[in-house]
Amino acid sequence: MPNAKILSEKQAIVAELTEKLKGASAGVLVDYKGITVAEDTALRAECRSNELDYAVVKNTLLRFAIKDCGLEEMDEALNGTTSLALSNGDPIAPMRVINKFAKQFNGSKFVIKAGFMDGKVLPLDEVMALAELPAKDVLQAQVLGTMLAPITSLAIVLKAIAEEKGGFVEAEAPAAE
């Protein structure tokens, strides 16, 4: 029988994990076995710069938290070493950052085990597909560039026509009375 103090500490950890999972827009579970301290430090710095909450978690404690959040489908991924990356903002960020890091190892010692978004567990192939999407600001820039392309083309054509006709004609300003 566990010590009452230890049991209450574990219950507090489960409660905290549950709140983090409920408040997260998305997250991924990762098998981090075999990465070095330097690689882990680099990953944590990357997570901080992308506003991700990254932590190594105990499978037994996380199992209770995912049950409380209705994410039981991830239970089968809770074996071996497990870390958790969560985002409260950009839902694609944890998948993208972790996948980018996993590519450095060719999937040998840092592997995405499961993921969820908006309270729903995603199949691993969907997690990997979402991980390949560019960042939100890059997507916004691409859309803006697409919207500005016709206007830019029109301006270039009008300028060419004006130069062909002998220059721009300036409208006379109305005289002040």
Backbone as a printed PyTorch tensor [residue, N CA C, xyz], in Angstrom:
tensor([[[  0.8510,  -1.1780,   0.0000],
         [  0.0000,   0.0000,   0.0000],
         [  0.8930,   1.2350,   0.0000]],

        [[  0.6360,   2.1470,  -0.9460],
         [  1.4850,   3.3400,  -1.0260],
         [  1.2680,   4.2800,   0.1560]],

        [[  2.2930,   5.0060,   0.4250],
         [  2.2830,   6.0180,   1.4680],
         [  1.2360,   7.0770,   1.1080]],

        [[  0.5000,   7.5990,   2.0700],
         [ -0.5540,   8.5860,   1.8250],
         [  0.0140,   9.8570,   1.1880]],

        [[  1.1950,  10.2450,   1.6140],
         [  1.8300,  11.4500,   1.0610],
         [  2.1600,  11.2370,  -0.4210]],

        [[  2.7410,  10.0970,  -0.7440],
         [  3.0930,   9.7890,  -2.1320],
         [  1.8320,   9.6860,  -2.9860]],

        [[  0.8040,   9.0640,  -2.4600],
         [ -0.4540,   8.9260,  -3.1810],
         [ -1.0620,  10.2860,  -3.4900]],

        [[ -1.0450,  11.1950,  -2.5190],
         [ -1.6060,  12.5340,  -2.7540],
         [ -0.7760,  13.3080,  -3.7780]],

        [[  0.5510,  13.1140,  -3.7660],
         [  1.4040,  13.7630,  -4.7670],
         [  1.0790,  13.2490,  -6.1640]],

        [[  0.8830,  11.9440,  -6.2800],
         [  0.5500,  11.3640,  -7.5850],
         [ -0.8230,  11.8320,  -8.0530]],

        [[ -1.7710,  11.9380,  -7.1330],
         [ -3.0990,  12.4370,  -7.4970],
         [ -3.0170,  13.8870,  -7.9760]],

        [[ -2.1500,  14.6740,  -7.3570],
         [ -1.9650,  16.0610,  -7.7840],
         [ -1.3650,  16.1130,  -9.1890]],

        [[ -0.4070,  15.2230,  -9.4800],
         [  0.2020,  15.1730, -10.8070],
         [ -0.8380,  14.7830, -11.8490]],

        [[ -1.6710,  13.7840, -11.5310],
         [ -2.7240,  13.3550, -12.4530],
         [ -3.7100,  14.4990, -12.6910]],

        [[ -4.0790,  15.2160, -11.6530],
         [ -5.0050,  16.3540, -11.7910],
         [ -4.3980,  17.4380, -12.6870]],

        [[ -3.1040,  17.6990, -12.4990],
         [ -2.4340,  18.7070, -13.3240],
         [ -2.3630,  18.2580, -14.7820]],

        [[ -2.0130,  16.9940, -15.0070],
         [ -1.9700,  16.4590, -16.3740],
         [ -3.3520,  16.5270, -17.0320]],

        [[ -4.3830,  16.1970, -16.2660],
         [ -5.7530,  16.2340, -16.7810],
         [ -6.1190,  17.6440, -17.2230]],

        [[ -5.7960,  18.6390, -16.3900],
         [ -6.0950,  20.0280, -16.7450],
         [ -5.3240,  20.4610, -17.9950]],

        [[ -4.0580,  20.0680, -18.0900],
         [ -3.2610,  20.4230, -19.2650],
         [ -3.8450,  19.7890, -20.5300]],

        [[ -4.2410,  18.5220, -20.4280],
         [ -4.8170,  17.8330, -21.5840],
         [ -6.1440,  18.4580, -21.9970]],

        [[ -6.9690,  18.8010, -21.0230],
         [ -8.2710,  19.4120, -21.3280],
         [ -8.1010,  20.7960, -21.9500]],

        [[ -7.0950,  21.5340, -21.5160],
         [ -6.8800,  22.8880, -22.0320],
         [ -6.0970,  22.9530, -23.3250]],

        [[ -5.5180,  21.8380, -23.7260],
         [ -4.6670,  21.8300, -24.9220],
         [ -5.5010,  21.7340, -26.1950]],

        [[ -5.0790,  22.4700, -27.2140],
         [ -5.7330,  22.3520, -28.5160],
         [ -5.2610,  21.0990, -29.2400]],

        [[ -4.0290,  20.6720, -28.9520],
         [ -3.4830,  19.4580, -29.5760],
         [ -2.2710,  18.9830, -28.7870]],

        [[ -1.9060,  17.7320, -29.0310],
         [ -0.7390,  17.1730, -28.3740],
         [ -0.2980,  15.8740, -29.0180]],

        [[  0.9250,  15.4880, -28.7360],
         [  1.4630,  14.2210, -29.2350],
         [  2.2100,  13.5010, -28.1130]],

        [[  2.1470,  12.1710, -28.1840],
         [  2.9290,  11.3160, -27.3040],
         [  4.1340,  10.8340, -28.0860]],

        [[  5.2930,  10.8370, -27.4400],
         [  6.5390,  10.5280, -28.1300],
         [  7.3240,   9.4740, -27.3590]],

        [[  7.9300,   8.5430, -28.0940],
         [  8.8920,   7.6120, -27.5090],
         [ 10.2590,   8.2570, -27.7160]],

        [[ 10.8680,   8.6930, -26.6450],
         [ 12.1250,   9.4530, -26.7260],
         [ 13.3540,   8.6100, -26.4320]],

        [[ 13.2040,   7.3020, -26.3500],
         [ 14.2870,   6.4140, -25.9390],
         [ 15.5150,   6.5860, -26.8310]],

        [[ 16.6500,   6.8570, -26.2090],
         [ 17.9110,   6.8980, -26.9290],
         [ 18.4240,   8.2740, -27.2830]],

        [[ 17.6790,   9.3570, -26.9960],
         [ 18.2260,  10.6700, -27.3230],
         [ 19.1730,  11.1060, -26.2030]],

        [[ 20.1470,  11.8890, -26.5940],
         [ 21.1390,  12.3510, -25.6300],
         [ 20.6160,  13.5750, -24.8800]],

        [[ 21.3260,  13.9680, -23.8440],
         [ 20.9570,  15.1460, -23.0670],
         [ 21.0170,  16.3940, -23.9550]],

        [[ 22.0280,  16.4930, -24.7900],
         [ 22.1610,  17.6470, -25.6910],
         [ 20.9960,  17.7020, -26.6750]],

        [[ 20.5920,  16.5620, -27.1980],
         [ 19.4580,  16.5150, -28.1340],
         [ 18.1660,  16.8740, -27.4180]],

        [[ 18.0040,  16.3970, -26.1900],
         [ 16.8200,  16.7240, -25.4050],
         [ 16.7780,  18.2260, -25.0900]],

        [[ 17.9240,  18.7950, -24.7690],
         [ 17.9960,  20.2360, -24.4940],
         [ 17.6090,  21.0320, -25.7370]],

        [[ 18.0910,  20.6030, -26.9020],
         [ 17.7450,  21.2860, -28.1600],
         [ 16.2420,  21.1760, -28.4330]],

        [[ 15.6760,  20.0050, -28.1800],
         [ 14.2400,  19.8080, -28.3800],
         [ 13.4360,  20.7060, -27.4540]],

        [[ 13.8270,  20.7660, -26.1970],
         [ 13.0970,  21.6020, -25.2350],
         [ 13.1730,  23.0880, -25.6080]],

        [[ 14.3190,  23.5230, -26.1140],
         [ 14.4520,  24.9170, -26.5620],
         [ 13.5320,  25.1860, -27.7470]],

        [[ 13.4760,  24.2440, -28.6750],
         [ 12.5860,  24.3710, -29.8410],
         [ 11.1220,  24.4040, -29.3900]],

        [[ 10.7770,  23.5740, -28.4380],
         [  9.4050,  23.5550, -27.9080],
         [  9.0560,  24.8880, -27.2480]],

        [[  9.9770,  25.4260, -26.4560],
         [  9.7280,  26.7240, -25.8060],
         [  9.5300,  27.8230, -26.8430]],

        [[ 10.3460,  27.8240, -27.8900],
         [ 10.2270,  28.8750, -28.9040],
         [  8.9180,  28.7680, -29.6880]],

        [[  8.3120,  27.5820, -29.6980],
         [  7.0200,  27.3880, -30.3710],
         [  5.8530,  27.3390, -29.3880]],

        [[  6.1120,  27.7550, -28.1410],
         [  5.1050,  27.8230, -27.0840],
         [  4.4390,  26.4750, -26.8300]],

        [[  5.2590,  25.4240, -26.7680],
         [  4.7660,  24.0870, -26.4680],
         [  5.1380,  23.7150, -25.0450]],

        [[  4.2830,  22.9440, -24.4240],
         [  4.5590,  22.3970, -23.1040],
         [  5.0660,  20.9800, -23.3430]],

        [[  6.3300,  20.7180, -23.0300],
         [  6.9430,  19.4120, -23.2760],
         [  7.4550,  18.8450, -21.9600]],

        [[  7.1020,  17.5950, -21.6870],
         [  7.5510,  16.9660, -20.4420],
         [  7.5750,  15.4530, -20.5930]],

        [[  8.4850,  14.8400, -19.8670],
         [  8.5130,  13.3900, -19.7510],
         [  7.4620,  13.0240, -18.7070]],

        [[  6.6540,  11.9980, -19.0130],
         [  5.5700,  11.6180, -18.1110],
         [  5.6150,  10.1220, -17.8270]],

        [[  5.0880,   9.7560, -16.6720],
         [  4.9710,   8.3350, -16.3250],
         [  3.7050,   7.7930, -16.9810]],

        [[  3.8310,   6.6480, -17.6050],
         [  2.6960,   6.0460, -18.3060],
         [  1.4990,   5.8090, -17.3960]],

        [[  1.7390,   5.3360, -16.1820],
         [  0.6270,   5.0310, -15.2840],
         [ -0.1450,   6.2910, -14.9020]],

        [[  0.5720,   7.3820, -14.6710],
         [ -0.0970,   8.6380, -14.3100],
         [ -0.8230,   9.2380, -15.5110]],

        [[ -0.1900,   9.1670, -16.6730],
         [ -0.8180,   9.6860, -17.8920],
         [ -2.0480,   8.8590, -18.2530]],

        [[ -2.0130,   7.5780, -17.9860],
         [ -3.1580,   6.6970, -18.2670],
         [ -4.3950,   7.1910, -17.5080]],

        [[ -4.2250,   7.5660, -16.2390],
         [ -5.3510,   8.0910, -15.4560],
         [ -5.8450,   9.4200, -16.0440]],

        [[ -4.9070,  10.2780, -16.4520],
         [ -5.2750,  11.5920, -16.9820],
         [ -6.0190,  11.4710, -18.3120]],

        [[ -5.5610,  10.6030, -19.2080],
         [ -6.2550,  10.4820, -20.4990],
         [ -7.6340,   9.8510, -20.3270]],

        [[ -7.7650,   9.0080, -19.3140],
         [ -9.0830,   8.4250, -19.0250],
         [-10.0360,   9.5260, -18.5730]],

        [[ -9.5420,  10.4310, -17.7300],
         [-10.3680,  11.5410, -17.2490],
         [-10.7560,  12.5130, -18.3610]],

        [[ -9.9620,  12.5490, -19.4370],
         [-10.2140,  13.4780, -20.5450],
         [-10.9720,  12.8380, -21.6970]],

        [[-11.2220,  11.5450, -21.6200],
         [-11.9290,  10.8630, -22.6990],
         [-11.0330,  10.5360, -23.8850]],

        [[ -9.7450,  10.4030, -23.6570],
         [ -8.7940,  10.0830, -24.7270],
         [ -8.2570,   8.6520, -24.5690]],

        [[ -9.1340,   7.7340, -24.1380],
         [ -8.7130,   6.3660, -23.8300],
         [ -8.0540,   5.6530, -25.0050]],

        [[ -8.3510,   6.0740, -26.2330],
         [ -7.7800,   5.4240, -27.4150],
         [ -6.2540,   5.5100, -27.4320]],

        [[ -5.6790,   6.4610, -26.7230],
         [ -4.2180,   6.5920, -26.6760],
         [ -3.5940,   5.6370, -25.6700]],

        [[ -4.4140,   4.9260, -24.9180],
         [ -3.9130,   4.0200, -23.8830],
         [ -2.9370,   2.9890, -24.4370]],

        [[ -3.2140,   2.4730, -25.6100],
         [ -2.3440,   1.4380, -26.1890],
         [ -0.9460,   1.9630, -26.5280]],

        [[ -0.7940,   3.2760, -26.6380],
         [  0.5190,   3.8690, -26.9300],
         [  1.3470,   4.0830, -25.6690]],

        [[  0.7440,   3.8560, -24.5190],
         [  1.4370,   4.1140, -23.2540],
         [  2.2720,   2.9190, -22.8180]],

        [[  3.3810,   2.7380, -23.4850],
         [  4.3520,   1.7270, -23.0960],
         [  5.7400,   2.2470, -23.4310]],

        [[  6.7260,   1.7540, -22.7530],
         [  8.0830,   2.2500, -22.9700],
         [  8.2460,   3.6510, -22.4150]],

        [[  9.1940,   4.3940, -22.9750],
         [  9.4240,   5.7730, -22.5440],
         [  8.4100,   6.6790, -23.2250]],

        [[  7.8730,   7.6300, -22.4920],
         [  6.8400,   8.5050, -23.0410],
         [  7.0950,   9.9450, -22.6230]],

        [[  7.0180,  10.8280, -23.5960],
         [  7.0030,  12.2630, -23.3060],
         [  5.7850,  12.8400, -24.0060]],

        [[  5.3760,  14.0030, -23.5690],
         [  4.1450,  14.6200, -24.0370],
         [  4.4320,  16.0590, -24.4490]],

        [[  4.0130,  16.4070, -25.6630],
         [  4.1390,  17.7880, -26.1470],
         [  2.7270,  18.3230, -26.3670]],

        [[  2.4010,  19.4470, -25.7280],
         [  1.0700,  20.0390, -25.8030],
         [  1.1410,  21.4780, -26.2930]],

        [[  0.0880,  21.8860, -26.9970],
         [ -0.0290,  23.2730, -27.4380],
         [ -1.3870,  23.8080, -27.0300]],

        [[ -1.3980,  25.0180, -26.5050],
         [ -2.6540,  25.6890, -26.1950],
         [ -3.0700,  26.6280, -27.3100]],

        [[ -2.1640,  26.8910, -28.2440],
         [ -2.4600,  27.8040, -29.3420],
         [ -2.5570,  27.0750, -30.6660]],

        [[ -1.4880,  27.1180, -31.4350],
         [ -1.4360,  26.4970, -32.7600],
         [ -1.5740,  24.9810, -32.6270]],

        [[ -2.6650,  24.3950, -33.1520],
         [ -2.8720,  22.9570, -32.9720],
         [ -1.9070,  22.0800, -33.7680]],

        [[ -1.2640,  22.6340, -34.7630],
         [ -0.3490,  21.8470, -35.5910],
         [  1.0740,  21.8740, -35.0150]],

        [[  1.3760,  22.8510, -34.1900],
         [  2.7420,  23.0570, -33.6880],
         [  3.3640,  21.8260, -33.0240]],

        [[  2.6810,  21.1240, -32.1110],
         [  3.3660,  19.9830, -31.4900],
         [  3.7280,  18.9000, -32.5000]],

        [[  2.8390,  18.6690, -33.4390],
         [  3.0970,  17.6370, -34.4540],
         [  4.2500,  18.0410, -35.3540]],

        [[  4.2430,  19.3080, -35.7610],
         [  5.2780,  19.8020, -36.6720],
         [  6.6540,  19.8000, -36.0040]],

        [[  6.7400,  20.3190, -34.7980],
         [  8.0280,  20.4040, -34.0970],
         [  8.5830,  19.0150, -33.7890]],

        [[  7.7350,  18.1440, -33.2580],
         [  8.1940,  16.7930, -32.9050],
         [  8.5610,  16.0050, -34.1550]],

        [[  7.7800,  16.1410, -35.2180],
         [  8.0860,  15.4300, -36.4640],
         [  9.4030,  15.9210, -37.0640]],

        [[  9.6240,  17.2260, -37.0240],
         [ 10.8850,  17.7880, -37.5300],
         [ 12.0680,  17.2000, -36.7550]],

        [[ 11.9090,  17.1000, -35.4590],
         [ 12.9680,  16.5580, -34.6170],
         [ 13.1510,  15.0580, -34.8850]],

        [[ 12.0390,  14.3320, -35.0700],
         [ 12.1020,  12.8840, -35.3170],
         [ 12.8080,  12.5780, -36.6420]],

        [[ 12.6500,  13.4600, -37.6230],
         [ 13.2950,  13.2440, -38.9290],
         [ 14.8220,  13.2390, -38.8140]],

        [[ 15.3540,  13.9450, -37.8340],
         [ 16.8030,  13.9840, -37.6360],
         [ 17.3560,  12.6050, -37.3090]],

        [[ 16.5000,  11.7430, -36.7460],
         [ 16.9470,  10.4150, -36.3320],
         [ 16.4140,   9.3130, -37.2460]],

        [[ 15.7770,   9.6970, -38.3360],
         [ 15.1900,   8.7430, -39.2800],
         [ 14.2470,   7.7620, -38.5810]],

        [[ 13.5450,   8.2350, -37.5750],
         [ 12.5680,   7.4140, -36.8800],
         [ 13.1510,   6.2860, -36.0540]],

        [[ 14.4510,   6.3290, -35.7830],
         [ 15.0720,   5.2100, -35.0640],
         [ 14.9750,   5.3260, -33.5500]],

        [[ 15.1490,   6.5240, -33.0050],
         [ 15.1430,   6.6270, -31.5500],
         [ 14.2510,   7.7460, -31.0070]],

        [[ 13.4690,   8.3500, -31.8420],
         [ 12.5490,   9.3980, -31.4130],
         [ 11.3190,   9.2750, -32.3100]],

        [[ 10.2420,   8.7110, -31.7790],
         [  9.1030,   8.3210, -32.6090],
         [  7.7970,   8.8520, -32.0180]],

        [[  6.9520,   9.3980, -32.8780],
         [  5.6120,   9.8120, -32.4580],
         [  4.7700,   8.5510, -32.2730]],

        [[  4.1440,   8.4290, -31.0900],
         [  3.3470,   7.2370, -30.7840],
         [  1.8540,   7.4790, -30.9900]],

        [[  1.3730,   8.6810, -30.6840],
         [ -0.0550,   8.9920, -30.7930],
         [ -0.2300,  10.5020, -30.7730]],

        [[ -1.4010,  10.9540, -31.1530],
         [ -1.6900,  12.3850, -31.1270],
         [ -3.1780,  12.6460, -31.0030]],

        [[ -3.4940,  13.8560, -30.5790],
         [ -4.8960,  14.2610, -30.4760],
         [ -5.0270,  15.7300, -30.8280]],

        [[ -6.2470,  16.0930, -31.2350],
         [ -6.5480,  17.4880, -31.5610],
         [ -8.0050,  17.7430, -31.2050]],

        [[ -8.2540,  18.8520, -30.5480],
         [ -9.6090,  19.2540, -30.1560],
         [-10.3580,  18.1390, -29.4290]],

        [[ -9.6790,  17.4340, -28.5370],
         [-10.3160,  16.4140, -27.7220],
         [-10.5760,  15.0900, -28.4230]],

        [[-10.0380,  14.9170, -29.6400],
         [-10.2410,  13.6680, -30.3730],
         [ -8.8900,  13.0590, -30.7190]],

        [[ -8.7630,  11.7610, -30.4860],
         [ -7.5380,  11.0500, -30.8250],
         [ -7.4840,  10.8980, -32.3460]],

        [[ -6.3220,  11.1990, -32.9200],
         [ -6.1410,  11.1070, -34.3690],
         [ -5.3750,   9.8400, -34.7290]],

        [[ -5.7070,   9.2350, -35.8720],
         [ -4.8840,   8.1230, -36.3490],
         [ -3.4670,   8.6270, -36.6230]],

        [[ -2.4910,   7.7520, -36.4860],
         [ -1.0940,   8.1450, -36.6400],
         [ -0.8030,   8.7200, -38.0270]],

        [[ -1.4500,   8.2030, -39.0780],
         [ -1.2160,   8.7370, -40.4190],
         [ -1.7130,  10.1740, -40.5460]],

        [[ -2.8050,  10.5230, -39.8560],
         [ -3.2910,  11.9100, -39.8590],
         [ -2.3380,  12.8220, -39.0880]],

        [[ -1.8150,  12.3240, -37.9970],
         [ -0.8430,  13.0980, -37.2080],
         [  0.3600,  13.4280, -38.0980]],

        [[  0.8420,  12.4280, -38.8290],
         [  2.0100,  12.6310, -39.6880],
         [  1.6790,  13.5880, -40.8450]],

        [[  0.4720,  13.4920, -41.3940],
         [  0.0690,  14.4020, -42.4730],
         [ -0.0120,  15.8370, -41.9640]],

        [[ -0.5870,  16.0300, -40.7900],
         [ -0.6730,  17.3730, -40.2050],
         [  0.7100,  17.9200, -39.8730]],

        [[  1.6210,  17.0370, -39.5040],
         [  2.9790,  17.4620, -39.1530],
         [  3.7150,  18.0620, -40.3410]],

        [[  3.3100,  17.7050, -41.5360],
         [  3.9680,  18.2180, -42.7410],
         [  3.4550,  19.5900, -43.1710]],

        [[  2.3730,  20.0530, -42.5450],
         [  1.8450,  21.3740, -42.8970],
         [  2.8000,  22.4680, -42.4330]],

        [[  2.9020,  23.5530, -43.2090],
         [  3.7410,  24.6670, -42.7500],
         [  3.0930,  25.3880, -41.5680]],

        [[  3.8630,  26.2360, -40.9240],
         [  3.3850,  27.0010, -39.7760],
         [  2.2480,  27.9360, -40.1930]],

        [[  1.4350,  28.3280, -39.2270],
         [  0.2760,  29.1790, -39.4900],
         [  0.6570,  30.4830, -40.1810]],

        [[  1.7260,  31.1520, -39.7150],
         [  2.1220,  32.4180, -40.3340],
         [  2.6030,  32.2140, -41.7740]],

        [[  3.2120,  31.0630, -42.0700],
         [  3.6440,  30.7630, -43.4450],
         [  2.4190,  30.5630, -44.3340]],

        [[  1.4170,  29.8430, -43.8280],
         [  0.1870,  29.6390, -44.5990],
         [ -0.5230,  30.9690, -44.8580]],

        [[ -0.5570,  31.8370, -43.8430],
         [ -1.1910,  33.1440, -44.0280],
         [ -0.4530,  33.9650, -45.0800]],

        [[  0.8770,  33.9070, -45.0750],
         [  1.6640,  34.6330, -46.0740],
         [  1.4030,  34.0800, -47.4690]],

        [[  1.2600,  32.7650, -47.5910],
         [  0.9720,  32.1640, -48.8930],
         [ -0.3880,  32.6090, -49.4100]],

        [[ -1.3910,  32.6410, -48.5380],
         [ -2.7280,  33.0850, -48.9460],
         [ -2.6940,  34.5480, -49.3500]],

        [[ -2.0200,  35.3730, -48.5600],
         [ -1.9250,  36.7920, -48.8810],
         [ -1.2080,  37.0000, -50.2080]],

        [[ -0.1390,  36.2490, -50.4430],
         [  0.5790,  36.3440, -51.7110],
         [ -0.3040,  35.9490, -52.8820]],

        [[ -1.1300,  34.9450, -52.6950],
         [ -2.0570,  34.5140, -53.7440],
         [ -3.0960,  35.5930, -54.0220]],

        [[ -3.5530,  36.2650, -52.9640],
         [ -4.5490,  37.3200, -53.1370],
         [ -3.9380,  38.5500, -53.8110]],

        [[ -2.6830,  38.8440, -53.5340],
         [ -2.0490,  40.0360, -54.0920],
         [ -1.5420,  39.8270, -55.5200]],

        [[ -1.3730,  38.6000, -55.9470],
         [ -0.8110,  38.3230, -57.2670],
         [ -1.6070,  38.9730, -58.4080]],

        [[ -2.9400,  38.8770, -58.4680],
         [ -3.6750,  39.5230, -59.5620],
         [ -3.5370,  41.0470, -59.5550]],

        [[ -3.5420,  41.6350, -58.3690],
         [ -3.4150,  43.0930, -58.2680],
         [ -2.0380,  43.5300, -58.7660]],

        [[ -1.0110,  42.8010, -58.3830],
         [  0.3480,  43.1060, -58.8230],
         [  0.4610,  42.9690, -60.3330]],

        [[ -0.1230,  41.9240, -60.8740],
         [ -0.0890,  41.7100, -62.3300],
         [ -0.7940,  42.8540, -63.0610]],

        [[ -1.9350,  43.2900, -62.5500],
         [ -2.6690,  44.3970, -63.1500],
         [ -1.8330,  45.6710, -63.1340]],

        [[ -1.1630,  45.9410, -62.0250],
         [ -0.3290,  47.1380, -61.9200],
         [  0.8110,  47.0890, -62.9350]],

        [[  1.4000,  45.9400, -63.1380],
         [  2.5010,  45.7950, -64.1100],
         [  1.9910,  46.0310, -65.5240]],

        [[  0.8260,  45.4750, -65.8480],
         [  0.2460,  45.6520, -67.1890],
         [ -0.1020,  47.1150, -67.4270]],

        [[ -0.7160,  47.7700, -66.4520],
         [ -1.0780,  49.1860, -66.6020],
         [  0.1630,  50.0570, -66.7790]],

        [[  1.2120,  49.7510, -66.0600],
         [  2.4560,  50.5020, -66.1840],
         [  3.0480,  50.3110, -67.5780]],

        [[  3.0210,  49.0920, -68.0850],
         [  3.5530,  48.8170, -69.4260],
         [  2.7500,  49.5580, -70.4900]],

        [[  1.4420,  49.5830, -70.3650],
         [  0.5870,  50.2940, -71.3290],
         [  0.8790,  51.7830, -71.2730]],

        [[  1.0170,  52.3270, -70.0780],
         [  1.2820,  53.7530, -69.9190],
         [  2.6290,  54.1190, -70.5290]],

        [[  3.6410,  53.2800, -70.3100],
         [  4.9580,  53.5670, -70.8810],
         [  4.9360,  53.4610, -72.3940]],

        [[  4.1480,  52.5640, -72.9460],
         [  4.0410,  52.3850, -74.3950],
         [  3.3650,  53.5910, -75.0410]],

        [[  2.4180,  54.1920, -74.3350],
         [  1.6750,  55.3350, -74.8590],
         [  2.4120,  56.6550, -74.6440]],

        [[  3.5690,  56.6070, -74.0380],
         [  4.3450,  57.8290, -73.8990],
         [  4.3960,  58.3960, -72.5020]],

        [[  4.1320,  57.6310, -71.5370],
         [  4.2610,  58.0960, -70.1610],
         [  2.9210,  58.2930, -69.5020]],

        [[  2.9960,  58.6740, -68.2550],
         [  1.7830,  58.8570, -67.4670],
         [  1.2390,  60.2620, -67.7190]],

        [[ -0.0580,  60.3650, -67.7070],
         [ -0.7090,  61.6620, -67.8180],
         [ -1.1760,  62.0160, -66.4260]],

        [[ -0.7180,  63.1630, -65.9420],
         [ -1.1000,  63.5600, -64.6060],
         [ -2.3460,  64.4070, -64.6740]],

        [[ -3.2700,  64.1210, -63.8260],
         [ -4.5150,  64.8960, -63.7730],
         [ -4.1950,  66.2320, -63.1110]],

        [[ -4.8600,  67.2540, -63.6440],
         [ -4.6400,  68.5790, -63.0570],
         [ -5.4040,  68.6870, -61.7550]],

        [[ -4.7620,  69.2580, -60.7800],
         [ -5.4040,  69.4680, -59.5030],
         [ -6.3750,  70.6280, -59.6230]],

        [[ -7.5350,  70.5280, -59.0130],
         [ -8.4720,  71.6550, -59.0870],
         [ -7.8810,  72.9010, -58.4290]],

        [[ -8.1400,  74.0170, -59.0540],
         [ -7.5830,  75.2740, -58.5420],
         [ -8.3230,  75.6760, -57.2740]],

        [[ -7.5630,  76.1850, -56.3390],
         [ -8.1560,  76.6360, -55.0860],
         [ -8.7600,  78.0000, -55.3040]],

        [[ -9.9090,  78.2040, -54.7880],
         [-10.5740,  79.4790, -54.9710],
         [-10.4080,  80.3920, -53.8300]]])
